[in-house]
mmCIF file as Biopython writes it, N, C-alpha, C and O atoms, coordinates in Angstrom:
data_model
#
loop_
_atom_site.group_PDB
_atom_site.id
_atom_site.type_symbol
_atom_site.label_atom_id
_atom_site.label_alt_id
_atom_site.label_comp_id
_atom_site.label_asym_id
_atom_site.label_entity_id
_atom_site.label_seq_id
_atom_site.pdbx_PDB_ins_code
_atom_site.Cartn_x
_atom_site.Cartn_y
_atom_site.Cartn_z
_atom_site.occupancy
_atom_site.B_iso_or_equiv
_atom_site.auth_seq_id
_atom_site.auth_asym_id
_atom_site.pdbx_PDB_model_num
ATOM 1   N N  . UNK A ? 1  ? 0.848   -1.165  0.000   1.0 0.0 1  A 1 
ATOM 2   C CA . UNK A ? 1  ? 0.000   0.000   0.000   1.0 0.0 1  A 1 
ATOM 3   C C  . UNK A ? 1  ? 0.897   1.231   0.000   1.0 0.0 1  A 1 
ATOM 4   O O  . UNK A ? 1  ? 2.004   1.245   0.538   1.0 0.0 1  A 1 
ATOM 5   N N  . UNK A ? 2  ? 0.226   2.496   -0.781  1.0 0.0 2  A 1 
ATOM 6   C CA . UNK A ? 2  ? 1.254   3.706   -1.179  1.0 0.0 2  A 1 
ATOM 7   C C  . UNK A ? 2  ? 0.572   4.358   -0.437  1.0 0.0 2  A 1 
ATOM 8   O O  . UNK A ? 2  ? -0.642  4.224   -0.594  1.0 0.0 2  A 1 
ATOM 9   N N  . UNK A ? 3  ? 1.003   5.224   0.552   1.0 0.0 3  A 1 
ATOM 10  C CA . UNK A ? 3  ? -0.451  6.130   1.320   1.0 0.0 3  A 1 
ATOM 11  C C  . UNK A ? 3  ? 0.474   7.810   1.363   1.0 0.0 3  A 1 
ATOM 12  O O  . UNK A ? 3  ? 1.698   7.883   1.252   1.0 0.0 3  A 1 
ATOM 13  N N  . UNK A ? 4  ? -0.128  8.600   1.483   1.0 0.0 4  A 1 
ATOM 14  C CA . UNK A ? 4  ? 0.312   10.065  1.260   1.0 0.0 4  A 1 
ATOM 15  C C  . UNK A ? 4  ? -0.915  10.870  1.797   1.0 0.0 4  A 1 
ATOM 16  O O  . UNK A ? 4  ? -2.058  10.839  1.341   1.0 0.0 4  A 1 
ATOM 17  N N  . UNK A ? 5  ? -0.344  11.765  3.101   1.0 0.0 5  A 1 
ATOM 18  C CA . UNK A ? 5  ? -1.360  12.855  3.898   1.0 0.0 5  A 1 
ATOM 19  C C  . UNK A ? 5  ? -0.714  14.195  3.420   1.0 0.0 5  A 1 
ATOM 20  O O  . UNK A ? 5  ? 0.483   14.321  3.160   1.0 0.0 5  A 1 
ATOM 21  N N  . UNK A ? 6  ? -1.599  15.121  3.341   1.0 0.0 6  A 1 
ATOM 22  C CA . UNK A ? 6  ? -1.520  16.485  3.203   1.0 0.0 6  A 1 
ATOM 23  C C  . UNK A ? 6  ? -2.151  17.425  4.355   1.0 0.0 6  A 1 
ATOM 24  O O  . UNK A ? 6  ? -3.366  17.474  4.543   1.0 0.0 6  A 1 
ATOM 25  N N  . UNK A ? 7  ? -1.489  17.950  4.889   1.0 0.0 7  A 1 
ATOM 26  C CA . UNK A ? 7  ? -1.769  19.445  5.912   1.0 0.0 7  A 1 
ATOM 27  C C  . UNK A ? 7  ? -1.718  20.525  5.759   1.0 0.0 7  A 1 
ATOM 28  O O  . UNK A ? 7  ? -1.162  20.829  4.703   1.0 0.0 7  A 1 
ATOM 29  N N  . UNK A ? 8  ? -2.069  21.358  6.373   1.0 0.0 8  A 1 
ATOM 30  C CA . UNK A ? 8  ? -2.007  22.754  6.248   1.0 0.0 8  A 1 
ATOM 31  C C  . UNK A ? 8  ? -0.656  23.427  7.139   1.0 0.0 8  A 1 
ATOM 32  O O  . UNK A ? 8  ? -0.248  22.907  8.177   1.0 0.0 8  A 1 
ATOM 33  N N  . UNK A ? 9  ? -0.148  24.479  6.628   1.0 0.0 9  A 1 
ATOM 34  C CA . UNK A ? 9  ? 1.265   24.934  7.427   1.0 0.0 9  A 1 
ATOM 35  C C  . UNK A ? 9  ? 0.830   25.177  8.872   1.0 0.0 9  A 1 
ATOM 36  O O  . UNK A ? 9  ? 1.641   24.611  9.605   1.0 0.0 9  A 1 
ATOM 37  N N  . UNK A ? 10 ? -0.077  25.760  9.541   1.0 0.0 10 A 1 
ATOM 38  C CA . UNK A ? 10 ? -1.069  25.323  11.024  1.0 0.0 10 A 1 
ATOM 39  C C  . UNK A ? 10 ? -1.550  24.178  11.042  1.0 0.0 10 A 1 
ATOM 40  O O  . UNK A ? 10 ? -2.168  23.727  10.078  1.0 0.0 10 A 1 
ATOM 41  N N  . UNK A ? 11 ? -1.371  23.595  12.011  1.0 0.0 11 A 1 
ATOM 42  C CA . UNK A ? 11 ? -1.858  22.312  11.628  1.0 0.0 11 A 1 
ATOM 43  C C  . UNK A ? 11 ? -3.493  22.693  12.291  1.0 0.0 11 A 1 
ATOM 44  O O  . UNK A ? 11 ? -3.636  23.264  13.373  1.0 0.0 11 A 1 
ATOM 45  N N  . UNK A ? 12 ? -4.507  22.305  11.514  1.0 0.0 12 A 1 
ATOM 46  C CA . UNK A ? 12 ? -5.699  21.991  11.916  1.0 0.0 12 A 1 
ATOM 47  C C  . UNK A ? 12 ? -6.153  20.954  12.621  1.0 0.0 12 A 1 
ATOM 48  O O  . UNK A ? 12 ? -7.065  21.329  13.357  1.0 0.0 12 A 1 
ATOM 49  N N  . UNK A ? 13 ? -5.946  19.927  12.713  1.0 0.0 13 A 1 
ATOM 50  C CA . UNK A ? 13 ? -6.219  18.960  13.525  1.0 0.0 13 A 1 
ATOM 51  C C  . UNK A ? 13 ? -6.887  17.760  12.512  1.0 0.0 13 A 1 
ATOM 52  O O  . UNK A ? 13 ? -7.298  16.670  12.911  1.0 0.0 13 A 1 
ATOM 53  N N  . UNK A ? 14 ? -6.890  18.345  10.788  1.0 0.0 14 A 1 
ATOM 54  C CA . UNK A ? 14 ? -7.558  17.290  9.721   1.0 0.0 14 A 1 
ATOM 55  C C  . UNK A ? 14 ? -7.022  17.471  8.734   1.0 0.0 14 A 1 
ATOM 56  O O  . UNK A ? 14 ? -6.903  18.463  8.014   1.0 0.0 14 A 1 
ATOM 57  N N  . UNK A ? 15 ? -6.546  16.104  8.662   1.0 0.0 15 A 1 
ATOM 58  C CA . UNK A ? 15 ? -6.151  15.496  7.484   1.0 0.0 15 A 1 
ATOM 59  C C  . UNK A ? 15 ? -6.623  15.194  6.007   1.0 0.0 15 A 1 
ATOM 60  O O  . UNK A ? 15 ? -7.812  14.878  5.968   1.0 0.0 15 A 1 
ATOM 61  N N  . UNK A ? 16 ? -6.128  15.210  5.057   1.0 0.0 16 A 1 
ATOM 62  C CA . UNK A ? 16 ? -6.505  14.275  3.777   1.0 0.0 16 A 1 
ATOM 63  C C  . UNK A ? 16 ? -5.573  13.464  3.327   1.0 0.0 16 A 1 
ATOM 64  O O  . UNK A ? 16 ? -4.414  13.797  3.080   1.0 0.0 16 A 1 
ATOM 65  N N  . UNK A ? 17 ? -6.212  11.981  3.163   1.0 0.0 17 A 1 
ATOM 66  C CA . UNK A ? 17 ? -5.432  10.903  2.887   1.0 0.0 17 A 1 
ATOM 67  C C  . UNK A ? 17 ? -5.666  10.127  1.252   1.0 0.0 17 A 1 
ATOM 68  O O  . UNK A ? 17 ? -6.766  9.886   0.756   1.0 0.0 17 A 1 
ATOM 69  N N  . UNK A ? 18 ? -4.275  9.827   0.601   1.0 0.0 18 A 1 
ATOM 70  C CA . UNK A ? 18 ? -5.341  9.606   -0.576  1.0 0.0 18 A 1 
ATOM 71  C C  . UNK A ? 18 ? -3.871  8.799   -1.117  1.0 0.0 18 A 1 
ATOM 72  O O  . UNK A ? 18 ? -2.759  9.164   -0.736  1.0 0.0 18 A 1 
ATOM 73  N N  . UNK A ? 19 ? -4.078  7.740   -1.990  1.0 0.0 19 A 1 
ATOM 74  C CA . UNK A ? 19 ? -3.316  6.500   -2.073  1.0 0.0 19 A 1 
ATOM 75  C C  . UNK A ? 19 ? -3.601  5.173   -3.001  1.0 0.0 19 A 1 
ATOM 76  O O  . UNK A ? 19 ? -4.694  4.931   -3.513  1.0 0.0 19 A 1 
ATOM 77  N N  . UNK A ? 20 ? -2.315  4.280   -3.141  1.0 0.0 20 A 1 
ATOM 78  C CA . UNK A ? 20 ? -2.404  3.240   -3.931  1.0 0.0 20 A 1 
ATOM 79  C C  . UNK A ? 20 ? -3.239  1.866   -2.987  1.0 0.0 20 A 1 
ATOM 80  O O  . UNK A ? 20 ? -3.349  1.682   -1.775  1.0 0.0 20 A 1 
ATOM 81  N N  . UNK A ? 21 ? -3.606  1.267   -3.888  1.0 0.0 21 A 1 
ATOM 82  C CA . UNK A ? 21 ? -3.173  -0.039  -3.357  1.0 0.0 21 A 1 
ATOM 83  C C  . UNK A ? 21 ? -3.175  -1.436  -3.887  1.0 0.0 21 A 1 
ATOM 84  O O  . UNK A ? 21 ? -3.943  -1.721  -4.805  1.0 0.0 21 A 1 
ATOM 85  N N  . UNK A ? 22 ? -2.432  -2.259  -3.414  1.0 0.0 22 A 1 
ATOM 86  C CA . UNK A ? 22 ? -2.487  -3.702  -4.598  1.0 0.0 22 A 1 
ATOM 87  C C  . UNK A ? 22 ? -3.213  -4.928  -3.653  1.0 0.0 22 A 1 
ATOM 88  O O  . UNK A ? 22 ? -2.679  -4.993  -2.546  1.0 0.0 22 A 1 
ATOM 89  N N  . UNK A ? 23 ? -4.041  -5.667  -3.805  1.0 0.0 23 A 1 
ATOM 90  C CA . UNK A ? 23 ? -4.496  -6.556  -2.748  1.0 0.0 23 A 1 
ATOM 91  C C  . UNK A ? 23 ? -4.435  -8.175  -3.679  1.0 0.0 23 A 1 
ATOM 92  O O  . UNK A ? 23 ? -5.100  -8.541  -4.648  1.0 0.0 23 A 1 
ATOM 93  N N  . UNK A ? 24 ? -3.294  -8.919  -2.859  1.0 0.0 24 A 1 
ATOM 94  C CA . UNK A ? 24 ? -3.742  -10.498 -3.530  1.0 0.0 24 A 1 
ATOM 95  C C  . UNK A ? 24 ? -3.949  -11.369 -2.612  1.0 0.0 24 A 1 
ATOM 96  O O  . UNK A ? 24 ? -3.050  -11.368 -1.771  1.0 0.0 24 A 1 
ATOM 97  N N  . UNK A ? 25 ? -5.019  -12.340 -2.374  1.0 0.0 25 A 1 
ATOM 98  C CA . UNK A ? 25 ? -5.423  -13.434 -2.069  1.0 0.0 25 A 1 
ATOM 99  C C  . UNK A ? 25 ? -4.951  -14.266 -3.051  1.0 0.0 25 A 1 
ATOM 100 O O  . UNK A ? 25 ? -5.161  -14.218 -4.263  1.0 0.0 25 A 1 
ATOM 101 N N  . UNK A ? 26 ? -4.213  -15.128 -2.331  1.0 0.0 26 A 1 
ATOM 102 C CA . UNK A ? 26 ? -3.825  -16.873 -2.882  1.0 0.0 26 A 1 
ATOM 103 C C  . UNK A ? 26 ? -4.833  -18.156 -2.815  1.0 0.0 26 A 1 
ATOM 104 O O  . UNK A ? 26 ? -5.856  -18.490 -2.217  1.0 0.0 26 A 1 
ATOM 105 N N  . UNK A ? 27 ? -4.124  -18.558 -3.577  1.0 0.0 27 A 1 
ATOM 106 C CA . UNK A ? 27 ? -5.433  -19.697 -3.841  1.0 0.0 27 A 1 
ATOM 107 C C  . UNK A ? 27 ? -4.181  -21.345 -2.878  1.0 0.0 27 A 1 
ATOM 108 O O  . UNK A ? 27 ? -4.505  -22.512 -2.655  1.0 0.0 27 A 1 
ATOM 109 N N  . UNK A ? 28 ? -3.036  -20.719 -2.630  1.0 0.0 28 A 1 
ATOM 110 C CA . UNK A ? 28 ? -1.999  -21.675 -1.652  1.0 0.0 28 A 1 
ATOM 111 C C  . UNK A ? 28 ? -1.681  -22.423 -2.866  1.0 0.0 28 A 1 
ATOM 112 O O  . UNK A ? 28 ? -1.377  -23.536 -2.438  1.0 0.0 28 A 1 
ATOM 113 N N  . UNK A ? 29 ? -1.586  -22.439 -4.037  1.0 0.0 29 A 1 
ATOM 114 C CA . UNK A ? 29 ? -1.165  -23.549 -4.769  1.0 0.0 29 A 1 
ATOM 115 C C  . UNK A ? 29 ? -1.865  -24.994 -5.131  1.0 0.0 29 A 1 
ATOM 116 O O  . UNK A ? 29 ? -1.385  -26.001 -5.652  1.0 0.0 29 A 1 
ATOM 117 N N  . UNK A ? 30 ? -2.976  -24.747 -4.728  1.0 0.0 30 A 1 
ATOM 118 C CA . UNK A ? 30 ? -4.077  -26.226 -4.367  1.0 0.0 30 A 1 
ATOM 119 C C  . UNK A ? 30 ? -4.318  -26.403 -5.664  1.0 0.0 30 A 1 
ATOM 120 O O  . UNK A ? 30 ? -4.336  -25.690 -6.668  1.0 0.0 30 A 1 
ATOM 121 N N  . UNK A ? 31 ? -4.604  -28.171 -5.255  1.0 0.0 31 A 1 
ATOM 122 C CA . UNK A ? 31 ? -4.922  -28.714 -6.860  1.0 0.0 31 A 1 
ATOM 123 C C  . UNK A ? 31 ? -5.629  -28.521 -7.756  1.0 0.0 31 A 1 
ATOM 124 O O  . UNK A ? 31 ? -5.414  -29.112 -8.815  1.0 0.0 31 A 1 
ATOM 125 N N  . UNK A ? 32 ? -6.673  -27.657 -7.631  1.0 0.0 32 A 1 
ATOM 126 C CA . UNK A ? 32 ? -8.124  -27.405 -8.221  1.0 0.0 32 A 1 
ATOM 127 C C  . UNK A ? 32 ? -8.449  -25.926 -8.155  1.0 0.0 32 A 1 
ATOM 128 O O  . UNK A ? 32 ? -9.396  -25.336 -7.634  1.0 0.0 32 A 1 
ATOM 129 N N  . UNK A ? 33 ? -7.423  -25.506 -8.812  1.0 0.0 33 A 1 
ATOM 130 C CA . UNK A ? 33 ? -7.359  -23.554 -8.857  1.0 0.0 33 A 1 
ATOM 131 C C  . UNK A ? 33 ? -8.665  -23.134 -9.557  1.0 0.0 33 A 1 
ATOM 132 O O  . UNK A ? 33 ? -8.806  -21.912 -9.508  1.0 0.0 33 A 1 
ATOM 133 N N  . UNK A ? 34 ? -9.498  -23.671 -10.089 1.0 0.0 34 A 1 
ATOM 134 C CA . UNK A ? 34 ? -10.852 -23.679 -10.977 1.0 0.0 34 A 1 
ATOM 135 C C  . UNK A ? 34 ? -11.792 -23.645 -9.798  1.0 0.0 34 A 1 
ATOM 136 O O  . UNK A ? 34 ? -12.693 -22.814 -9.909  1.0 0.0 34 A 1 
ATOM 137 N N  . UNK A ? 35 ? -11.784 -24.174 -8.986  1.0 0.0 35 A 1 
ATOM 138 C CA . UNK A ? 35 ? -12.772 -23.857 -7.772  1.0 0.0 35 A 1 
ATOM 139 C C  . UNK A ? 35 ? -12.315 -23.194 -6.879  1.0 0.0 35 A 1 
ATOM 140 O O  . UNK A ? 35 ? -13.194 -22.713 -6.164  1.0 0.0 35 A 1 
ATOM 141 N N  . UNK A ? 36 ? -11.013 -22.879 -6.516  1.0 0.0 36 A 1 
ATOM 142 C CA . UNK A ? 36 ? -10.813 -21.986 -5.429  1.0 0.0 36 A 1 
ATOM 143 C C  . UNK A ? 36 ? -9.184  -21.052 -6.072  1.0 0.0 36 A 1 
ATOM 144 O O  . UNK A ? 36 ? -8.002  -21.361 -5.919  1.0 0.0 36 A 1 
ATOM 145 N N  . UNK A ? 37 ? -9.815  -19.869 -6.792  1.0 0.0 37 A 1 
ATOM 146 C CA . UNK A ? 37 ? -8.661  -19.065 -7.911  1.0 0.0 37 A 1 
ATOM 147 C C  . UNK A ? 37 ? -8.426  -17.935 -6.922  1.0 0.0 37 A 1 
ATOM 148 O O  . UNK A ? 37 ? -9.194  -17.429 -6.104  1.0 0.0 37 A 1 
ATOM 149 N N  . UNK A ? 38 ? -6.922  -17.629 -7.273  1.0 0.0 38 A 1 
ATOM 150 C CA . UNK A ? 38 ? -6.475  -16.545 -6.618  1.0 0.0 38 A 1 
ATOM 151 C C  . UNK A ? 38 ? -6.631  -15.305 -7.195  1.0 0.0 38 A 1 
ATOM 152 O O  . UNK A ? 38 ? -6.468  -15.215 -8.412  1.0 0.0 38 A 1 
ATOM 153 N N  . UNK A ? 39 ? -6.933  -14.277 -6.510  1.0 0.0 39 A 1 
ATOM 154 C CA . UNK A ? 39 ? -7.252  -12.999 -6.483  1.0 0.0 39 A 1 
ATOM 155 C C  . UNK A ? 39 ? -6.407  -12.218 -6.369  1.0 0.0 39 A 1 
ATOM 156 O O  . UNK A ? 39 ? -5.678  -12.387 -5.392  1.0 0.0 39 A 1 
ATOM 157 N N  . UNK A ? 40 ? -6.102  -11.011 -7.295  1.0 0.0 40 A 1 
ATOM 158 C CA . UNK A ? 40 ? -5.130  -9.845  -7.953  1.0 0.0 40 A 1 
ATOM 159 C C  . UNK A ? 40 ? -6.291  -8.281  -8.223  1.0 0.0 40 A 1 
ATOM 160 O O  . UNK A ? 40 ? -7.110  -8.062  -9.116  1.0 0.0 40 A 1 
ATOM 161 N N  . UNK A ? 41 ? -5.959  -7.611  -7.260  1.0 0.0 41 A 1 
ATOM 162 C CA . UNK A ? 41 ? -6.731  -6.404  -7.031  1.0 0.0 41 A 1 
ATOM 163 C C  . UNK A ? 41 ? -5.990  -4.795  -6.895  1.0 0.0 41 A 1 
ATOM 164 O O  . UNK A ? 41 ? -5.314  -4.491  -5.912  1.0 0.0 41 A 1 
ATOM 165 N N  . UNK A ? 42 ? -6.260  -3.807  -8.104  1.0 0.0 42 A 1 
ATOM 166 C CA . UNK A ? 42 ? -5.611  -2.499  -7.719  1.0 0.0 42 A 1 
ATOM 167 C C  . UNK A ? 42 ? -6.677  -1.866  -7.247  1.0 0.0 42 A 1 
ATOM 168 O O  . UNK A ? 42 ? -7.750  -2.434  -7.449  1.0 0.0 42 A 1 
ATOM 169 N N  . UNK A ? 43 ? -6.702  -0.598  -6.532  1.0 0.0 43 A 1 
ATOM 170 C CA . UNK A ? 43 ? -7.774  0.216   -5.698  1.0 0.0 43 A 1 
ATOM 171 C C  . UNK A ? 43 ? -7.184  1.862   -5.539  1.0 0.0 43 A 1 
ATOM 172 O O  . UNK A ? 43 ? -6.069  2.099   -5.075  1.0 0.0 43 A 1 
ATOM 173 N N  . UNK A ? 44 ? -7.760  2.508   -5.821  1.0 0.0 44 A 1 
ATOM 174 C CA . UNK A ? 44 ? -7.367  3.923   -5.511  1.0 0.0 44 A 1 
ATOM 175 C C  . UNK A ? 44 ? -8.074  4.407   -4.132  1.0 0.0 44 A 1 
ATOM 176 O O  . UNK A ? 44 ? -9.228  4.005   -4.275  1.0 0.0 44 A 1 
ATOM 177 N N  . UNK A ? 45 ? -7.998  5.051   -2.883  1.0 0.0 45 A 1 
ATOM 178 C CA . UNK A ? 45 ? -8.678  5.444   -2.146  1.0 0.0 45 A 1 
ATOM 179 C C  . UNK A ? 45 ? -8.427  6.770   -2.161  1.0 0.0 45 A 1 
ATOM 180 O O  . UNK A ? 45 ? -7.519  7.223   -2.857  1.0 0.0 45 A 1 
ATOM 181 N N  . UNK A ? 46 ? -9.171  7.509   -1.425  1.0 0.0 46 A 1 
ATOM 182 C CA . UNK A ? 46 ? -9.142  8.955   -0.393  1.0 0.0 46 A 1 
ATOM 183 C C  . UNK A ? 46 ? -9.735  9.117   0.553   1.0 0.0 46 A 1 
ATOM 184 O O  . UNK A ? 46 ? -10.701 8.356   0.610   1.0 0.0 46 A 1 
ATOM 185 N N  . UNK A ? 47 ? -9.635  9.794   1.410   1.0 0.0 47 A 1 
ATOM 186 C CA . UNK A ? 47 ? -9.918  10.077  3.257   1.0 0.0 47 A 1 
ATOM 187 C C  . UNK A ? 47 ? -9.880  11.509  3.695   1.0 0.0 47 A 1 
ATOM 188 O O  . UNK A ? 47 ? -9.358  12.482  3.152   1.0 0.0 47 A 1 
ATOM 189 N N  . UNK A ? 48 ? -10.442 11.421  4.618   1.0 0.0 48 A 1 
ATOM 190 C CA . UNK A ? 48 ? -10.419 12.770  5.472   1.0 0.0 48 A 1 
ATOM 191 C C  . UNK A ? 48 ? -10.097 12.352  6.855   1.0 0.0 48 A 1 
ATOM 192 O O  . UNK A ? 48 ? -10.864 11.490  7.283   1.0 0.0 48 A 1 
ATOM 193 N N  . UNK A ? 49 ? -9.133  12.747  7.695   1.0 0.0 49 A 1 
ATOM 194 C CA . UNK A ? 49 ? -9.106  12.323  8.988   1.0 0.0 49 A 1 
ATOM 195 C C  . UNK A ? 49 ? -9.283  13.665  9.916   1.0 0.0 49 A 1 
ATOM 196 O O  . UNK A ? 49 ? -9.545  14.701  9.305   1.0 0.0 49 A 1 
ATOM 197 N N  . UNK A ? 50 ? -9.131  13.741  11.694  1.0 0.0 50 A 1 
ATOM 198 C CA . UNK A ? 50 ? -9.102  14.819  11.996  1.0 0.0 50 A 1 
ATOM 199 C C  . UNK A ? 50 ? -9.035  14.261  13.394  1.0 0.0 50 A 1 
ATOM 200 O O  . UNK A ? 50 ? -9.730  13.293  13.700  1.0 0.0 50 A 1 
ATOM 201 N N  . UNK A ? 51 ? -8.148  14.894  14.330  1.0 0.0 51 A 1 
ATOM 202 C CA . UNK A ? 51 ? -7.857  14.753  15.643  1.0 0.0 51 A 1 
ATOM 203 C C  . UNK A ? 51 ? -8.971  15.474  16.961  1.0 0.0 51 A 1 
ATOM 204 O O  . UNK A ? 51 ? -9.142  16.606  17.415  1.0 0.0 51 A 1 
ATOM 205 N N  . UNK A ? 52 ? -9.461  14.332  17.179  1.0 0.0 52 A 1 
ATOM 206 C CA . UNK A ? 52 ? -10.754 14.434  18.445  1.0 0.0 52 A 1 
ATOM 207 C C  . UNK A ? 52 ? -10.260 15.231  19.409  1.0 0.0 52 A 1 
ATOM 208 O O  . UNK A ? 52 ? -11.034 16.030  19.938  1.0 0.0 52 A 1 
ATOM 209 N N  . UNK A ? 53 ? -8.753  15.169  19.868  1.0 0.0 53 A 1 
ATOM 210 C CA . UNK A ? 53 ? -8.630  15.277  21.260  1.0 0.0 53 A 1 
ATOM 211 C C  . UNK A ? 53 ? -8.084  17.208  21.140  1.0 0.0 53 A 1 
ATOM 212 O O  . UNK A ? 53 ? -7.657  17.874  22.082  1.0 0.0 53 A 1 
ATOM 213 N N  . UNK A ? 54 ? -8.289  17.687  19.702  1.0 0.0 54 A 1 
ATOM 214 C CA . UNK A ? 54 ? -8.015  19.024  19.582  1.0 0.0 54 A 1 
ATOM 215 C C  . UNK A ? 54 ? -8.799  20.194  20.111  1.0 0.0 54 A 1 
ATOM 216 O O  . UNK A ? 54 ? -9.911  20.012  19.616  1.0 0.0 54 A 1 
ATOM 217 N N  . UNK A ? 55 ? -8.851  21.209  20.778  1.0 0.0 55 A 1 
ATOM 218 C CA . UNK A ? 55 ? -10.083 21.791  21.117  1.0 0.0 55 A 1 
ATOM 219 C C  . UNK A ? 55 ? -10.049 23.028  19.759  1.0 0.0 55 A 1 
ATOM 220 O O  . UNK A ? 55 ? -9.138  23.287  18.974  1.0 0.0 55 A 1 
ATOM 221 N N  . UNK A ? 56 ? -11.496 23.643  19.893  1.0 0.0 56 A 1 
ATOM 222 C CA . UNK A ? 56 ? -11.440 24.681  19.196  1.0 0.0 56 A 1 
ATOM 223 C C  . UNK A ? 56 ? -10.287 25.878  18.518  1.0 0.0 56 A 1 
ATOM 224 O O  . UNK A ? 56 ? -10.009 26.308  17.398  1.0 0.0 56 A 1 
ATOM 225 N N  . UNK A ? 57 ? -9.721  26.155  20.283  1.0 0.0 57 A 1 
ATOM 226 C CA . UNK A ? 57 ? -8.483  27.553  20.378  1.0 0.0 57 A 1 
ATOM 227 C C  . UNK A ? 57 ? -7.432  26.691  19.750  1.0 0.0 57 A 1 
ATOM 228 O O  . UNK A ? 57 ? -6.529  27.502  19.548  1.0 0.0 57 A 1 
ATOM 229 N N  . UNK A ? 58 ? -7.034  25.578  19.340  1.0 0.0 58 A 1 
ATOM 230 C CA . UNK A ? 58 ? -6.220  24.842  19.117  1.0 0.0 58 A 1 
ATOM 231 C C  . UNK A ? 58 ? -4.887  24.248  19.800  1.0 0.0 58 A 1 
ATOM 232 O O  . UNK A ? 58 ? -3.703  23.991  19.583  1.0 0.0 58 A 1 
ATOM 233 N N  . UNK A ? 59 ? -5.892  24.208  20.767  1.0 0.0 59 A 1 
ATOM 234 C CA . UNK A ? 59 ? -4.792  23.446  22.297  1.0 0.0 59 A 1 
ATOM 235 C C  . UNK A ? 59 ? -4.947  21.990  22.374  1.0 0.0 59 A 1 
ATOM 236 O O  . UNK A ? 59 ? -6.057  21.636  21.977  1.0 0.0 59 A 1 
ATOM 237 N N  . UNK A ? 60 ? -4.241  21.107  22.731  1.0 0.0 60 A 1 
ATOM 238 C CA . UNK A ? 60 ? -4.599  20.376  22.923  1.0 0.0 60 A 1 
ATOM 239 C C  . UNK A ? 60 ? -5.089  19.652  24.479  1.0 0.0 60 A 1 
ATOM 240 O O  . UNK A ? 60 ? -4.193  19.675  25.323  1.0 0.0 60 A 1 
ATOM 241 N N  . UNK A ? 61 ? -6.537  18.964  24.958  1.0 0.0 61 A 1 
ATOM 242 C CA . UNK A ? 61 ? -6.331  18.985  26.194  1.0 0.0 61 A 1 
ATOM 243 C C  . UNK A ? 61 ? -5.432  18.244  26.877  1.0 0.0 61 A 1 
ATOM 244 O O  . UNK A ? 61 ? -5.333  18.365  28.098  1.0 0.0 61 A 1 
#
């Protein structure tokens, strides 16, 4: 997985997250790959995160 956050020069307390990713499930090599085939997956995501424990004035408690 490729993941990459962006902030602001203050930090606000929220994030944006946005990224690769490759996902494979194996099938273990078993004799009968026709009933149980392995899986090869790309995915793009994005996010928003943001820190709970921030107060308004931007203190933390």
């Amino acid at each position: 997985m490729l993941q990459s956050q962006l902030r602001s020069k203050e930090y606000t307390g929220m994030g944006l997250h946005f990224g690769a990713r490759h996902l494979h499930i194996s099938n273990g090599n078993t004799k009968t790959p026709e009933r149980n085939p392995s899986h090869d997956s790309n995915g793009l995501f994005a996010g928003l995160s943001w820190d709970l424990k921030k107060e308004r004035n931007g203190k933390y408690k």
